[in-house]
mmCIF file of C-alpha atoms in Angstrom:
data_model
loop_
_atom_site.group_PDB
_atom_site.id
_atom_site.type_symbol
_atom_site.label_atom_id
_atom_site.label_comp_id
_atom_site.label_asym_id
_atom_site.label_seq_id
_atom_site.Cartn_x
_atom_site.Cartn_y
_atom_site.Cartn_z
ATOM 1 C CA MET A 1 -8.632 7.281 13.596
ATOM 2 C CA LYS A 2 -7.781 9.795 10.874
ATOM 3 C CA LEU A 3 -6.889 8.470 7.710
ATOM 4 C CA GLY A 4 -5.079 10.760 5.043
ATOM 5 C CA LEU A 5 -2.320 12.788 3.987
ATOM 6 C CA LYS A 6 -1.895 15.533 1.729
ATOM 7 C CA LYS A 7 0.263 15.449 -1.307
ATOM 8 C CA ASP A 8 3.940 14.967 -0.403
ATOM 9 C CA GLU A 9 3.390 14.889 3.173
ATOM 10 C CA ILE A 10 4.716 12.213 5.615
ATOM 11 C CA ILE A 11 3.519 12.178 9.102
ATOM 12 C CA LEU A 12 3.850 8.515 10.956
ATOM 13 C CA ALA A 13 1.257 7.584 13.209
ATOM 14 C CA PRO A 14 1.159 4.706 15.948
ATOM 15 C CA HIS A 15 -0.091 1.766 14.852
ATOM 16 C CA SER A 16 -4.311 1.265 14.900
ATOM 17 C CA ASN A 17 -6.048 -1.729 14.969
ATOM 18 C CA GLU A 18 -8.749 0.270 13.122
ATOM 19 C CA TRP A 19 -6.565 0.272 9.783
ATOM 20 C CA ASP A 20 -7.427 -3.364 9.513
ATOM 21 C CA THR A 21 -11.029 -2.504 10.078
ATOM 22 C CA GLU A 22 -10.977 0.065 7.298
ATOM 23 C CA PHE A 23 -9.219 -2.356 4.975
ATOM 24 C CA LEU A 24 -11.895 -5.358 5.524
ATOM 25 C CA LYS A 25 -14.555 -2.509 4.840
ATOM 26 C CA THR A 26 -12.634 -1.205 1.629
ATOM 27 C CA LYS A 27 -11.927 -4.753 0.662
ATOM 28 C CA HIS A 28 -15.784 -5.518 0.635
ATOM 29 C CA GLU A 29 -16.553 -2.414 -1.351
ATOM 30 C CA ILE A 30 -13.672 -3.091 -4.065
ATOM 31 C CA GLN A 31 -15.598 -6.943 -4.210
ATOM 32 C CA ASN A 32 -18.829 -5.541 -4.474
ATOM 33 C CA HIS A 33 -17.869 -3.150 -7.491
ATOM 34 C CA THR A 34 -15.748 -5.385 -9.326
ATOM 35 C CA LYS A 35 -16.498 -9.210 -8.494
ATOM 36 C CA LEU A 36 -12.842 -9.662 -7.863
ATOM 37 C CA GLU A 37 -12.072 -13.181 -5.631
ATOM 38 C CA SER A 38 -11.347 -12.111 -2.242
ATOM 39 C CA SER A 39 -7.756 -13.619 -2.336
ATOM 40 C CA ARG A 40 -6.989 -10.937 -4.898
ATOM 41 C CA ILE A 41 -7.014 -8.238 -2.595
ATOM 42 C CA GLU A 42 -4.490 -8.179 0.165
ATOM 43 C CA HIS A 43 -3.746 -5.455 2.888
ATOM 44 C CA ILE A 44 0.115 -4.186 2.257
ATOM 45 C CA GLY A 45 2.117 -1.543 3.351
ATOM 46 C CA SER A 46 2.976 -0.437 7.076
ATOM 47 C CA THR A 47 -0.575 -0.072 8.183
ATOM 48 C CA SER A 48 -0.694 -3.937 7.522
ATOM 49 C CA ILE A 49 2.310 -4.378 10.087
ATOM 50 C CA LYS A 50 1.187 -5.052 14.031
ATOM 51 C CA GLY A 51 2.697 -2.288 15.951
ATOM 52 C CA LEU A 52 4.483 -0.499 13.178
ATOM 53 C CA MET A 53 4.182 3.497 12.752
ATOM 54 C CA ALA A 54 2.786 4.214 9.653
ATOM 55 C CA LYS A 55 1.664 6.660 7.276
ATOM 56 C CA PRO A 56 -2.362 7.015 7.581
ATOM 57 C CA ILE A 57 -3.080 5.636 4.311
ATOM 58 C CA VAL A 58 -4.249 2.215 3.994
ATOM 59 C CA ASP A 59 -2.371 0.423 1.235
ATOM 60 C CA ILE A 60 -4.075 -2.463 -0.887
ATOM 61 C CA VAL A 61 -2.600 -4.599 -3.426
ATOM 62 C CA VAL A 62 -5.029 -6.001 -6.106
ATOM 63 C CA GLY A 63 -3.945 -8.862 -8.244
ATOM 64 C CA LEU A 64 -4.991 -9.126 -11.881
ATOM 65 C CA ASP A 65 -4.128 -11.560 -14.497
ATOM 66 C CA GLU A 66 -3.068 -8.523 -17.111
ATOM 67 C CA ILE A 67 -2.608 -5.174 -16.114
ATOM 68 C CA LYS A 68 -1.420 -4.024 -19.504
ATOM 69 C CA GLN A 69 -4.842 -3.926 -20.635
ATOM 70 C CA ILE A 70 -7.517 -3.070 -17.614
ATOM 71 C CA ASP A 71 -11.088 -4.102 -18.306
ATOM 72 C CA LYS A 72 -12.995 -0.726 -18.622
ATOM 73 C CA SER A 73 -15.577 -2.488 -16.255
ATOM 74 C CA PHE A 74 -12.998 -3.186 -13.797
ATOM 75 C CA SER A 75 -11.988 0.548 -13.855
ATOM 76 C CA GLU A 76 -15.488 1.662 -13.539
ATOM 77 C CA GLY A 77 -15.955 -0.725 -10.641
ATOM 78 C CA LEU A 78 -13.184 1.118 -8.763
ATOM 79 C CA LYS A 79 -14.260 4.338 -9.361
ATOM 80 C CA LYS A 80 -17.772 3.360 -7.924
ATOM 81 C CA ALA A 81 -15.923 2.276 -4.832
ATOM 82 C CA GLY A 82 -14.376 5.448 -4.721
ATOM 83 C CA PHE A 83 -10.891 5.082 -6.257
ATOM 84 C CA LEU A 84 -9.485 6.970 -9.160
ATOM 85 C CA ARG A 85 -6.706 5.880 -11.654
ATOM 86 C CA LEU A 86 -3.184 8.246 -10.807
ATOM 87 C CA GLY A 87 -0.795 9.233 -13.248
ATOM 88 C CA VAL A 88 1.697 7.001 -11.747
ATOM 89 C CA GLU A 89 2.205 4.460 -13.726
ATOM 90 C CA ARG A 90 5.208 1.664 -13.919
ATOM 91 C CA PRO A 91 5.747 -1.454 -16.140
ATOM 92 C CA SER A 92 4.476 -3.723 -13.597
ATOM 93 C CA GLU A 93 2.008 -1.650 -11.373
ATOM 94 C CA VAL A 94 -0.963 0.787 -11.846
ATOM 95 C CA VAL A 95 -1.957 2.806 -8.921
ATOM 96 C CA PHE A 96 -5.273 4.270 -7.986
ATOM 97 C CA ALA A 97 -6.367 6.262 -4.845
ATOM 98 C CA LYS A 98 -9.044 7.312 -2.819
ATOM 99 C CA PHE A 99 -9.594 10.906 -1.391
ATOM 100 C CA THR A 100 -11.499 12.406 1.133
ATOM 101 C CA ASP A 101 -13.311 14.973 -0.848
ATOM 102 C CA ASP A 102 -13.817 16.586 -4.627
ATOM 103 C CA THR A 103 -10.793 18.554 -3.694
ATOM 104 C CA TYR A 104 -8.576 15.582 -4.193
ATOM 105 C CA ASP A 105 -6.101 17.153 -1.744
ATOM 106 C CA MET A 106 -5.964 14.385 1.046
ATOM 107 C CA LYS A 107 -5.395 10.698 0.028
ATOM 108 C CA THR A 108 -6.624 8.074 2.360
ATOM 109 C CA HIS A 109 -6.256 4.723 0.398
ATOM 110 C CA PHE A 110 -4.001 3.474 -2.449
ATOM 111 C CA ILE A 111 -4.532 0.467 -4.895
ATOM 112 C CA HIS A 112 -1.500 -1.128 -6.202
ATOM 113 C CA LEU A 113 -2.998 -2.979 -9.226
ATOM 114 C CA VAL A 114 -0.282 -5.602 -10.202
ATOM 115 C CA GLU A 115 -0.110 -8.954 -11.867
ATOM 116 C CA TYR A 116 -1.248 -11.651 -9.584
ATOM 117 C CA LYS A 117 1.216 -13.799 -7.902
ATOM 118 C CA LYS A 118 3.767 -12.606 -10.118
ATOM 119 C CA GLU A 119 7.085 -11.053 -8.448
ATOM 120 C CA LEU A 120 5.855 -7.625 -7.156
ATOM 121 C CA TRP A 121 2.873 -9.441 -5.585
ATOM 122 C CA ASN A 122 4.867 -11.558 -3.861
ATOM 123 C CA ASN A 123 7.659 -9.291 -2.614
ATOM 124 C CA LEU A 124 4.720 -6.860 -1.291
ATOM 125 C CA ILE A 125 3.135 -10.081 0.309
ATOM 126 C CA PHE A 126 6.340 -11.317 1.948
ATOM 127 C CA PHE A 127 7.503 -7.968 3.074
ATOM 128 C CA ARG A 128 4.363 -7.559 5.005
ATOM 129 C CA ASP A 129 4.108 -11.120 6.446
ATOM 130 C CA TYR A 130 8.244 -11.002 7.158
ATOM 131 C CA LEU A 131 7.615 -7.843 9.353
ATOM 132 C CA ASN A 132 4.721 -9.228 10.998
ATOM 133 C CA SER A 133 6.611 -12.243 12.358
ATOM 134 C CA HIS A 134 9.901 -10.535 12.955
ATOM 135 C CA GLU A 135 9.926 -8.036 15.651
ATOM 136 C CA ALA A 136 13.347 -6.843 15.541
ATOM 137 C CA THR A 137 13.142 -6.372 11.581
ATOM 138 C CA ARG A 138 10.197 -4.546 12.232
ATOM 139 C CA LYS A 139 11.761 -2.144 14.780
ATOM 140 C CA GLU A 140 14.787 -1.588 12.431
ATOM 141 C CA TYR A 141 12.122 -0.531 9.844
ATOM 142 C CA GLU A 142 10.669 2.008 12.152
ATOM 143 C CA GLN A 143 13.732 3.628 13.077
ATOM 144 C CA LEU A 144 14.489 4.132 9.564
ATOM 145 C CA LYS A 145 11.504 5.651 8.742
ATOM 146 C CA LEU A 146 11.706 7.991 12.151
ATOM 147 C CA GLU A 147 15.092 8.742 10.987
ATOM 148 C CA TYR A 148 13.480 10.412 7.873
ATOM 149 C CA VAL A 149 10.560 12.223 9.582
ATOM 150 C CA LYS A 150 12.861 13.596 12.278
ATOM 151 C CA GLU A 151 14.493 15.554 9.528
ATOM 152 C CA SER A 152 11.589 16.250 6.955
ATOM 153 C CA ASN A 153 7.920 15.854 7.006
ATOM 154 C CA SER A 154 7.615 16.084 3.247
ATOM 155 C CA GLY A 155 8.951 14.355 0.197
ATOM 156 C CA ILE A 156 7.442 11.086 -0.587
ATOM 157 C CA LEU A 157 10.029 10.270 -3.272
ATOM 158 C CA GLU A 158 12.938 11.029 -0.908
ATOM 159 C CA TYR A 159 11.030 8.898 1.826
ATOM 160 C CA THR A 160 10.703 6.218 -0.493
ATOM 161 C CA ASN A 161 14.421 6.183 -1.699
ATOM 162 C CA HIS A 162 15.225 6.176 1.985
ATOM 163 C CA LYS A 163 13.795 3.143 2.945
ATOM 164 C CA GLU A 164 14.649 1.397 -0.724
ATOM 165 C CA GLU A 165 17.745 -0.623 0.420
ATOM 166 C CA PHE A 166 15.930 -1.994 3.310
ATOM 167 C CA VAL A 167 12.846 -2.933 1.481
ATOM 168 C CA LYS A 168 15.173 -4.802 -1.355
ATOM 169 C CA ARG A 169 17.097 -6.709 1.397
ATOM 170 C CA ILE A 170 13.976 -8.078 3.011
ATOM 171 C CA CYS A 171 12.485 -8.749 -0.533
ATOM 172 C CA ALA A 172 15.997 -10.797 -1.648
ATOM 173 C CA MET A 173 15.288 -12.966 1.417
ATOM 174 C CA ARG A 174 12.336 -14.392 -0.475
ATOM 175 C CA LEU A 175 14.308 -15.763 -3.262
ATOM 176 C CA ASN A 176 17.464 -16.714 -1.233
ATOM 177 C CA GLY A 177 14.906 -18.610 1.135
#
């Protein structure tokens, strides 16, 4: 299993069960260095969806009670686990990444730090679980991703925008039950 992509690179790989193994190993490292409860660390993103082609980067959501004031010891713990805080900040999310080496050229993992059991956490978990239990929707999502990479193998922002309406439609189902 090869993990990692360079900045702005978009490559899809066939699903690998090794992604789950890598997540569990990384979750253990995060817990060892932060003392965070197991229930607050979840595998998300396409690598967590069975049978789905994905960018070979393991996405992890970590839930804290408050992300506006991240405890310094928590950040240090993530650093000891190999994660560095990125400049990407959104009102409800802080992003950390793990790299293959000190060139910081290739990212292998992302941590999406969000507020535990709040809207973003719930949407990320719902999206993963919904696609894992609805094969037709999973295939529709994969086709959407393949459409993009057929035209381009770069442009992470454009790739994300290309998928945005689909993701919003699925997440809306959580609220509309």
